[in-house]
PDB file of C-alpha atoms in Angstrom:
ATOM      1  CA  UNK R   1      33.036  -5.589   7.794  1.00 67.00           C
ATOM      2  CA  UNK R   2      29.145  -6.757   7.675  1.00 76.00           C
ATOM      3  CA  UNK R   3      28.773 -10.250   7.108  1.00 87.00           C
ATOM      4  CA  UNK R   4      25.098  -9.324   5.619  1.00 92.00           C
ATOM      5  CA  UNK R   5      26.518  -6.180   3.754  1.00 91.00           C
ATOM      6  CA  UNK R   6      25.482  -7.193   0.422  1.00 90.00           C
ATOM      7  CA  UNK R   7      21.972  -7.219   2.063  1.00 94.00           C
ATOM      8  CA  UNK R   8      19.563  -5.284  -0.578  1.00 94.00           C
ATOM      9  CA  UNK R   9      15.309  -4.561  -0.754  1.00 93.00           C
ATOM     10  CA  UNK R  10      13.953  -7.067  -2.369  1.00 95.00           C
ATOM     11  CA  UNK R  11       9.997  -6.967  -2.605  1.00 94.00           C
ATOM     12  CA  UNK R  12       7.160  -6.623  -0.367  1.00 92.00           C
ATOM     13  CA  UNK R  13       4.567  -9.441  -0.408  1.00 93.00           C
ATOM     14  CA  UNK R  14       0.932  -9.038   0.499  1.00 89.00           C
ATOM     15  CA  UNK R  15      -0.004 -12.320  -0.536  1.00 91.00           C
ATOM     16  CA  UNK R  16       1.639 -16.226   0.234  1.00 92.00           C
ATOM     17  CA  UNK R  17       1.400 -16.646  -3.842  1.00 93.00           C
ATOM     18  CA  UNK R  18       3.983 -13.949  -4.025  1.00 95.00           C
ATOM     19  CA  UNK R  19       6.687 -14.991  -2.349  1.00 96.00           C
ATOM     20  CA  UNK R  20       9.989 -15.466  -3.811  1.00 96.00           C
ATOM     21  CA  UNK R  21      10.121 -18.724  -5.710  1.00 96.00           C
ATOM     22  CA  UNK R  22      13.790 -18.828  -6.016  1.00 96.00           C
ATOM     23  CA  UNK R  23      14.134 -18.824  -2.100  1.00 97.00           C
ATOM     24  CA  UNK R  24      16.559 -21.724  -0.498  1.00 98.00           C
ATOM     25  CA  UNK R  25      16.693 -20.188   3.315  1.00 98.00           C
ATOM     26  CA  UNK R  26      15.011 -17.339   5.168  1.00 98.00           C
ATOM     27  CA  UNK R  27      15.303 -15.985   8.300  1.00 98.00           C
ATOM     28  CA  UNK R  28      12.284 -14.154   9.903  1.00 98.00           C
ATOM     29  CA  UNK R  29      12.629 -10.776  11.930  1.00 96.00           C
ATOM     30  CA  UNK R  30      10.249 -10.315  14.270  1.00 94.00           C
ATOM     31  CA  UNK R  31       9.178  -8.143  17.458  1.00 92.00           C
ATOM     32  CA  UNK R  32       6.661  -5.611  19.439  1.00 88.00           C
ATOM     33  CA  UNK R  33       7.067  -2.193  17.461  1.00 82.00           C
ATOM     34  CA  UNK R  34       9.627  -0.318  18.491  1.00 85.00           C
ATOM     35  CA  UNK R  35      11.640  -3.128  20.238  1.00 90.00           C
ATOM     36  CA  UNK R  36      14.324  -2.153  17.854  1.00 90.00           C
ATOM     37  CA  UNK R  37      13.727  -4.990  14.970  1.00 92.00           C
ATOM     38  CA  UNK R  38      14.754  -2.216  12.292  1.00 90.00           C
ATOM     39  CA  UNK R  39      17.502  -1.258  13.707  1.00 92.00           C
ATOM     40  CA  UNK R  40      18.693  -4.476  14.036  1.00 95.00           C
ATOM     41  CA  UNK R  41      18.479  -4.930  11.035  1.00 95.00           C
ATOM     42  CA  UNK R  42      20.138  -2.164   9.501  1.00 93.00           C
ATOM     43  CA  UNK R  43      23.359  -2.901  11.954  1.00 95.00           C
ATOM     44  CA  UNK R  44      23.466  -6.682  10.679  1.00 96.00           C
ATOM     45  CA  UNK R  45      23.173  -5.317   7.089  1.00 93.00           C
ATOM     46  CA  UNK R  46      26.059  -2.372   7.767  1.00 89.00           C
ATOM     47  CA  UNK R  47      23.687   0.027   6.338  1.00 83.00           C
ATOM     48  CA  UNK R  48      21.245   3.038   7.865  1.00 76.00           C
ATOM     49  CA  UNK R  49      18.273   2.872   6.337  1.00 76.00           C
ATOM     50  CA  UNK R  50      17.592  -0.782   4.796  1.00 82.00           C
ATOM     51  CA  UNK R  51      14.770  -1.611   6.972  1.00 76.00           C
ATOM     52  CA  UNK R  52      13.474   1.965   6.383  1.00 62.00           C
ATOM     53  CA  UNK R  53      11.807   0.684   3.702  1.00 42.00           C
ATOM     54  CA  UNK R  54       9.063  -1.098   5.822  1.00 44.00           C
ATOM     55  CA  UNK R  55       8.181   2.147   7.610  1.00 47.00           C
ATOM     56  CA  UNK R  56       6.544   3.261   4.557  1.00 44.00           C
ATOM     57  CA  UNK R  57       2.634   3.887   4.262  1.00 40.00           C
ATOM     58  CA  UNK R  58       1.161   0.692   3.400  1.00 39.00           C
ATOM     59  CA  UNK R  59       3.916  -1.846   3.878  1.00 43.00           C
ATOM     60  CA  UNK R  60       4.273  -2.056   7.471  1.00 58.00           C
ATOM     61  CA  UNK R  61       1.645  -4.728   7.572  1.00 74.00           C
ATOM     62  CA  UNK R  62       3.455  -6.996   5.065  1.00 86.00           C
ATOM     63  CA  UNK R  63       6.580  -9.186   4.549  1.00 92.00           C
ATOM     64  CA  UNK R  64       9.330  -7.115   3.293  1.00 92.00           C
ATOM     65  CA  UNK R  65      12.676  -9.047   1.599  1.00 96.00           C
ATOM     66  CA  UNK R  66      15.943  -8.408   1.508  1.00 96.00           C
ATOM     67  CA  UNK R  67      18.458 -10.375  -0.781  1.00 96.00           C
ATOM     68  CA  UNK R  68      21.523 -11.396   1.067  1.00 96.00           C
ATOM     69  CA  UNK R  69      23.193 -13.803  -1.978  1.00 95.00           C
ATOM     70  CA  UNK R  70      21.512 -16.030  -4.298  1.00 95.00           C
ATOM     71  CA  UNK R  71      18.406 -17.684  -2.795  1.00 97.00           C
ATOM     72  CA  UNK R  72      18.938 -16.452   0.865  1.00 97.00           C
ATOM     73  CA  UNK R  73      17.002 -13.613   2.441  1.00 98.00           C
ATOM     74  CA  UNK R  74      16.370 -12.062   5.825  1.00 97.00           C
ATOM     75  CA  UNK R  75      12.542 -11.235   5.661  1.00 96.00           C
ATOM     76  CA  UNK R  76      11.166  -8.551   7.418  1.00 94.00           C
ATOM     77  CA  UNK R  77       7.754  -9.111   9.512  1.00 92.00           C
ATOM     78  CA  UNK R  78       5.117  -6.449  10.569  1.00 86.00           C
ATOM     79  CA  UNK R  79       6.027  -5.106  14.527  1.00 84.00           C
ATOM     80  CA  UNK R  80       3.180  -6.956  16.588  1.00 80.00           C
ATOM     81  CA  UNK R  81       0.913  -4.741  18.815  1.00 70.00           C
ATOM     82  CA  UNK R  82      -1.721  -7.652  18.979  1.00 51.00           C
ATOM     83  CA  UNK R  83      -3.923  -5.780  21.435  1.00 49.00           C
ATOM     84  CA  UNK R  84      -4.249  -2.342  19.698  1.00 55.00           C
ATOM     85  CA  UNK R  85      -4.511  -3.934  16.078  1.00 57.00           C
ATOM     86  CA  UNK R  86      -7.560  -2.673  14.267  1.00 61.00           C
ATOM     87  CA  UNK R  87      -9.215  -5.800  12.826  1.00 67.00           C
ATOM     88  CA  UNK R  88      -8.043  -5.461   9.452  1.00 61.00           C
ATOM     89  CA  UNK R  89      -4.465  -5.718  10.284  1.00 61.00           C
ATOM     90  CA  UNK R  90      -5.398  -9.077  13.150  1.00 68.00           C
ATOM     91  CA  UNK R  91      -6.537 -10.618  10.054  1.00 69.00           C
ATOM     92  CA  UNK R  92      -3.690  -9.811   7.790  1.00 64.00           C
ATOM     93  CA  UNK R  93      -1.274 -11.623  10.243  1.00 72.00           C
ATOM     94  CA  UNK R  94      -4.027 -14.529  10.271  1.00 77.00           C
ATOM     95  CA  UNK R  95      -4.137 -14.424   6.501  1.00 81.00           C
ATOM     96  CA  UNK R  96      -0.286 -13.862   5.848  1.00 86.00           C
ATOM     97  CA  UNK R  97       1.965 -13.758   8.480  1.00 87.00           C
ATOM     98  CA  UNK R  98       0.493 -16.737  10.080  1.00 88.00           C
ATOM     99  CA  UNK R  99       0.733 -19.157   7.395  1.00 91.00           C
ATOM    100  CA  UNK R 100       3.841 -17.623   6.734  1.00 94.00           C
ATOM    101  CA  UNK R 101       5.851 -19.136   9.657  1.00 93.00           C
ATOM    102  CA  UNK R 102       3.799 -22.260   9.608  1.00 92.00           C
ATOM    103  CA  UNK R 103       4.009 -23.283   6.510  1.00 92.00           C
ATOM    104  CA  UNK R 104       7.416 -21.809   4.659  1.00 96.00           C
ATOM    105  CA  UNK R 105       9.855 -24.512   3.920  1.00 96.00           C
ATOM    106  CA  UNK R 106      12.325 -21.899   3.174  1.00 98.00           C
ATOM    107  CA  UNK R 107      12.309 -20.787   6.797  1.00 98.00           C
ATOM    108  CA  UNK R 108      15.639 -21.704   8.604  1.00 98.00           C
ATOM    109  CA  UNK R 109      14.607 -19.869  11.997  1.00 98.00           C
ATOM    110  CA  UNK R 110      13.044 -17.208  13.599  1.00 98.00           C
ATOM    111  CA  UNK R 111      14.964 -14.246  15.054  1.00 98.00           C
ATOM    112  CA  UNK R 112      12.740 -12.062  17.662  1.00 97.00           C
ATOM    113  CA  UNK R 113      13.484  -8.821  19.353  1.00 97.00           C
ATOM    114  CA  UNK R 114      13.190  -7.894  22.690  1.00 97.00           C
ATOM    115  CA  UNK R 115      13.866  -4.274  24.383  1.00 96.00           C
ATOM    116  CA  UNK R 116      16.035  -5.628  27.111  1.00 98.00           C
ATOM    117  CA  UNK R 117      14.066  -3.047  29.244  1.00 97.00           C
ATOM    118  CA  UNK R 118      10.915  -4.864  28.824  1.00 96.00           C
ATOM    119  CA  UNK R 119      11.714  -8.576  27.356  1.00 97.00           C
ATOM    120  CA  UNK R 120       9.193 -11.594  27.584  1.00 96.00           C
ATOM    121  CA  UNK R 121       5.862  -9.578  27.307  1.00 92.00           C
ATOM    122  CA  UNK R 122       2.925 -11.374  26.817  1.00 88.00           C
ATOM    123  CA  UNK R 123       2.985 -10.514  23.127  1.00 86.00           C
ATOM    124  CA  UNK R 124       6.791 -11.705  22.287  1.00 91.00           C
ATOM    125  CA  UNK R 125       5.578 -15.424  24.497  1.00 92.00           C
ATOM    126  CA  UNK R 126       2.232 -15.380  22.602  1.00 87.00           C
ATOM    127  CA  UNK R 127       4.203 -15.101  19.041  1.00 89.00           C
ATOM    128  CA  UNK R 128       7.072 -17.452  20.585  1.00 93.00           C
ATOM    129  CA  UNK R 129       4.484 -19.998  21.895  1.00 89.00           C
ATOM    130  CA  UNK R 130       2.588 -20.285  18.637  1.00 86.00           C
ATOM    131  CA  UNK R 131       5.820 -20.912  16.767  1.00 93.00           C
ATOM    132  CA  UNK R 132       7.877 -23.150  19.231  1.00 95.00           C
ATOM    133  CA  UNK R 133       5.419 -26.093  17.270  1.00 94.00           C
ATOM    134  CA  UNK R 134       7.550 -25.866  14.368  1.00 95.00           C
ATOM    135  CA  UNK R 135       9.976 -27.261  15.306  1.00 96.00           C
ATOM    136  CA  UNK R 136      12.119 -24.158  13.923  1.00 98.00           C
ATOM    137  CA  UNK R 137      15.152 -22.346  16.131  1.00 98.00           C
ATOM    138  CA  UNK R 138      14.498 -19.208  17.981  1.00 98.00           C
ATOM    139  CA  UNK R 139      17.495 -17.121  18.733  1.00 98.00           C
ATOM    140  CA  UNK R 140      16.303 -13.836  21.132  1.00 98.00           C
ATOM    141  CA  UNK R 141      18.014 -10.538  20.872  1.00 98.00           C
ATOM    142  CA  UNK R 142      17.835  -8.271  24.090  1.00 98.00           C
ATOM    143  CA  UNK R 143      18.251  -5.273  21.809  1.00 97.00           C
ATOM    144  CA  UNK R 144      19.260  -1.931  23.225  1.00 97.00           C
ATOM    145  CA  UNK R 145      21.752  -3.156  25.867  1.00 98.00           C
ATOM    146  CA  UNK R 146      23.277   0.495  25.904  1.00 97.00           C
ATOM    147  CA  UNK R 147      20.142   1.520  27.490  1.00 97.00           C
ATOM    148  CA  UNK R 148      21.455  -0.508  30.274  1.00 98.00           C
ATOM    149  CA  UNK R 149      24.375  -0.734  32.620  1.00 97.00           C
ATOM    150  CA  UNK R 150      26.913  -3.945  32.438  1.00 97.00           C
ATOM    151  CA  UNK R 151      25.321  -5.454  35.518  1.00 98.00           C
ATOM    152  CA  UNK R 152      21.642  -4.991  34.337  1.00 98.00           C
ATOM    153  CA  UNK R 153      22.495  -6.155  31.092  1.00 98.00           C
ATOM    154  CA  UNK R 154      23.728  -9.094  33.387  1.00 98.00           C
ATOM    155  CA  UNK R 155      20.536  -9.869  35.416  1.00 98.00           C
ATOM    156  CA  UNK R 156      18.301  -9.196  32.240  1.00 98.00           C
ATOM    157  CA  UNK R 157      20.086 -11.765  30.184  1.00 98.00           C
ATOM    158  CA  UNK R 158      20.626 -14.596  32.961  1.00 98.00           C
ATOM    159  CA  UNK R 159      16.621 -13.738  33.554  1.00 98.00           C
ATOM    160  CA  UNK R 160      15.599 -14.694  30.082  1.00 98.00           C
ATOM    161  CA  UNK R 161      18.009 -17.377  29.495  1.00 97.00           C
ATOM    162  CA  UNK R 162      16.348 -18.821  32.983  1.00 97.00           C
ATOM    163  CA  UNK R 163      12.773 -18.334  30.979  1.00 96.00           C
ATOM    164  CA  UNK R 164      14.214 -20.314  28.009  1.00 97.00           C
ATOM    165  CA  UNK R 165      15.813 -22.974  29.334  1.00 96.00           C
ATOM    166  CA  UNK R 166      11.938 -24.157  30.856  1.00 96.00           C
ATOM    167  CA  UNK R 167      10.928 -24.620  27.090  1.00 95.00           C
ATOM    168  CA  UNK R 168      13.085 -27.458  26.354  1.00 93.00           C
ATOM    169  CA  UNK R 169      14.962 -28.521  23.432  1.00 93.00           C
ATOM    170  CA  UNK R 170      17.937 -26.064  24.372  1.00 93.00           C
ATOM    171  CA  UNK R 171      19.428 -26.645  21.196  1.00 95.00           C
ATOM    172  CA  UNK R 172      16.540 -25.248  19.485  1.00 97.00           C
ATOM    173  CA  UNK R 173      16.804 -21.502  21.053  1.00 98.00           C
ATOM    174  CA  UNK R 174      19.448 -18.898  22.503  1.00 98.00           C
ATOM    175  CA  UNK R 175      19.610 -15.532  23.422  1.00 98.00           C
ATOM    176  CA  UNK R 176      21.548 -12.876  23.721  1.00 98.00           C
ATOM    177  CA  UNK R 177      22.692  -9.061  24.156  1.00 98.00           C
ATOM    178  CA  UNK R 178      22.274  -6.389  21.124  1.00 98.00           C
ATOM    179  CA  UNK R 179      22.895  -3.134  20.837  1.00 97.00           C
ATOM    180  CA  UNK R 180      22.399  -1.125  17.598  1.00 95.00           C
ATOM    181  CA  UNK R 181      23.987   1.722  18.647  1.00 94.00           C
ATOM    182  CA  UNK R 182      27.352   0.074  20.725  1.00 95.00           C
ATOM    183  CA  UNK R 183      27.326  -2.710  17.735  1.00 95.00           C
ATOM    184  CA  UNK R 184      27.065  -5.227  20.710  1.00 95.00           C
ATOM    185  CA  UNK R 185      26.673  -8.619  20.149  1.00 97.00           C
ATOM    186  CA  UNK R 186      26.882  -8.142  15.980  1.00 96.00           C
ATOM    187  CA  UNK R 187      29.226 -10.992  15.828  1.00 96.00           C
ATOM    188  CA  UNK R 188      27.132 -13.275  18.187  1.00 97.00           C
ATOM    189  CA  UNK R 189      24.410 -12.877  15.385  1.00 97.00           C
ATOM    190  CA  UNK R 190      25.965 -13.193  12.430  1.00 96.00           C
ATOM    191  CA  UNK R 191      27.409 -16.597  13.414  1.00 96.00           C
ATOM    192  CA  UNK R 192      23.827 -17.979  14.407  1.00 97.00           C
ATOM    193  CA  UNK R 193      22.403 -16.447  11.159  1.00 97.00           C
ATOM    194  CA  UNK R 194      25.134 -17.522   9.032  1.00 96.00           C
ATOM    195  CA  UNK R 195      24.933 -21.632  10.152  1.00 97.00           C
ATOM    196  CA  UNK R 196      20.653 -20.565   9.557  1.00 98.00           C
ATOM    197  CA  UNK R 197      21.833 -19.770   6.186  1.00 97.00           C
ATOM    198  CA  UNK R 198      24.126 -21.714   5.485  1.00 95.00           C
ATOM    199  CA  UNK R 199      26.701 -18.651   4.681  1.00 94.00           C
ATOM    200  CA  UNK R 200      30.620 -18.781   5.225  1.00 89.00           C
ATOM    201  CA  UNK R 201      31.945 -16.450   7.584  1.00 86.00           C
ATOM    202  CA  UNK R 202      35.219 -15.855   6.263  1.00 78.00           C
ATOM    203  CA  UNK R 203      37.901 -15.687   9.181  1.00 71.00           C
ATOM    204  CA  UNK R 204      39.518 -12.415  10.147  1.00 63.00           C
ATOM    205  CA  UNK R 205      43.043 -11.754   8.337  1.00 57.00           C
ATOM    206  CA  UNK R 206      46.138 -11.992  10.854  1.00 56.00           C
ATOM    207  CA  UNK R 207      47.074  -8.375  11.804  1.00 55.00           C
ATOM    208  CA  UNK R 208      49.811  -9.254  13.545  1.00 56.00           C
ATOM    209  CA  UNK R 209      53.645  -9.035  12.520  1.00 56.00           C
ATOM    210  CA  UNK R 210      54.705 -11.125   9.217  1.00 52.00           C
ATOM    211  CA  UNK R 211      56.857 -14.348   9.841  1.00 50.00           C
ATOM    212  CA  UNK R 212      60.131 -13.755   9.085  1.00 49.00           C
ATOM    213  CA  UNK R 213      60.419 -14.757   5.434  1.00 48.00           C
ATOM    214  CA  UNK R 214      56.846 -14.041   4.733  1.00 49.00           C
ATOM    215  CA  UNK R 215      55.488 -11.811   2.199  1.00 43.00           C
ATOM    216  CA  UNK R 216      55.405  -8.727   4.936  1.00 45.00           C
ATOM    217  CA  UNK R 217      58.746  -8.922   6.268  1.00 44.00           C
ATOM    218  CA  UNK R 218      61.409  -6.534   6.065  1.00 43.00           C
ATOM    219  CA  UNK R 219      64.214  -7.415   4.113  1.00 42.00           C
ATOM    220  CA  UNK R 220      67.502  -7.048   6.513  1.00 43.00           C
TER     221      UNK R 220
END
């Protein structure tokens, strides 16, 4: 079962002075559109359509929340495309997104996605470069794995983890494999998210046979 499964839409904010005031921890979603940030999403939360929310007219250029439990959220950023921007949306991640993941307390770390088919474009290292000065964690998700075969998946992986490990401060920032449709690598997430948010994973219940004497056994 999800660990985020309680995970419901929030708000949208269009301005800083809107954000939630009862926050205690975020975590940040970001990525190039369609990298598969939705998605990811979605599979984290155990739903279909959470995330669809942002793909509404007029919201896909703001922060969208979603309540995990009380003053924890996974926040939703606009899908970068930096280069094709019209102005007006340039200056909304200036004016918003910007100071955003500068200036949040509430922001535990910064998850970003990555089609494992094209990972570490110039976009994803601009956004990664301009936030590594936070001091914040990065952890990377190669999302759609499927798309690839297990050694690819390999050589992709080892590739950015090489790229990664030239920033410094390991501790700081991982990466890993995701795929929304295999639900690869959901597990790998939810632990780093959880210790972001300071949320119990609860361990798995023994499925194995009952002890003898134990509430499942067989009488003889």
């Amino acid at each position: 079962m999800p660990l985020f499964q309680q995970a419901v839409f929030l708000t949208t904010v269009a301005n800083l002075r809107d954000l939630p005031q009862d926050s205690v921890r975020e975590v940040a979603f970001a990525g190039r559109s369609n990298a598969g940030k939705s998605s990811a999403i979605n599979t984290l939360a155990g739903r279909v359509r959470l995330a669809y929310v942002s793909k509404t007219p007029g919201r896909t250029q703001h922060l969208n929340y979603f309540t995990l439990a009380e003053g924890k959220y996974f926040v939703d950023l606009p899908g970068y495309g930096y280069a094709k921007a019209p102005e007006a949306i340039r200056s909304q991640w200036e004016g918003l997104i910007g100071p955003y993941l500068s200036k949040r307390d509430q922001l535990a770390g910064l998850v970003v996605i990555m089609d494992i088919r094209r990972p570490m474009t110039d976009l994803d290292l601009k956004l990664i470069d301009w936030f590594r000065p936070t001091g914040r964690p990065i952890h990377i998700l190669l999302s759609k794995a499927d798309k690839l075969s297990r050694q690819e998946q390999t050589k992709a992986l080892r590739s950015v983890k090489a790229e990664v490990e030239t920033w410094g401060d390991a501790e700081l920032y991982s990466v890993q494999l995701f795929s929304s449709l295999k639900k690869t690598g959901v597990e790998d997430a939810e632990a780093v998210l959880a210790g972001w948010l300071d949320i119990e994973i609860k361990k798995k219940e023994n499925k194995g046979p009952p002890d003898k004497g134990g509430p499942g056994a067989k009488m003889p």
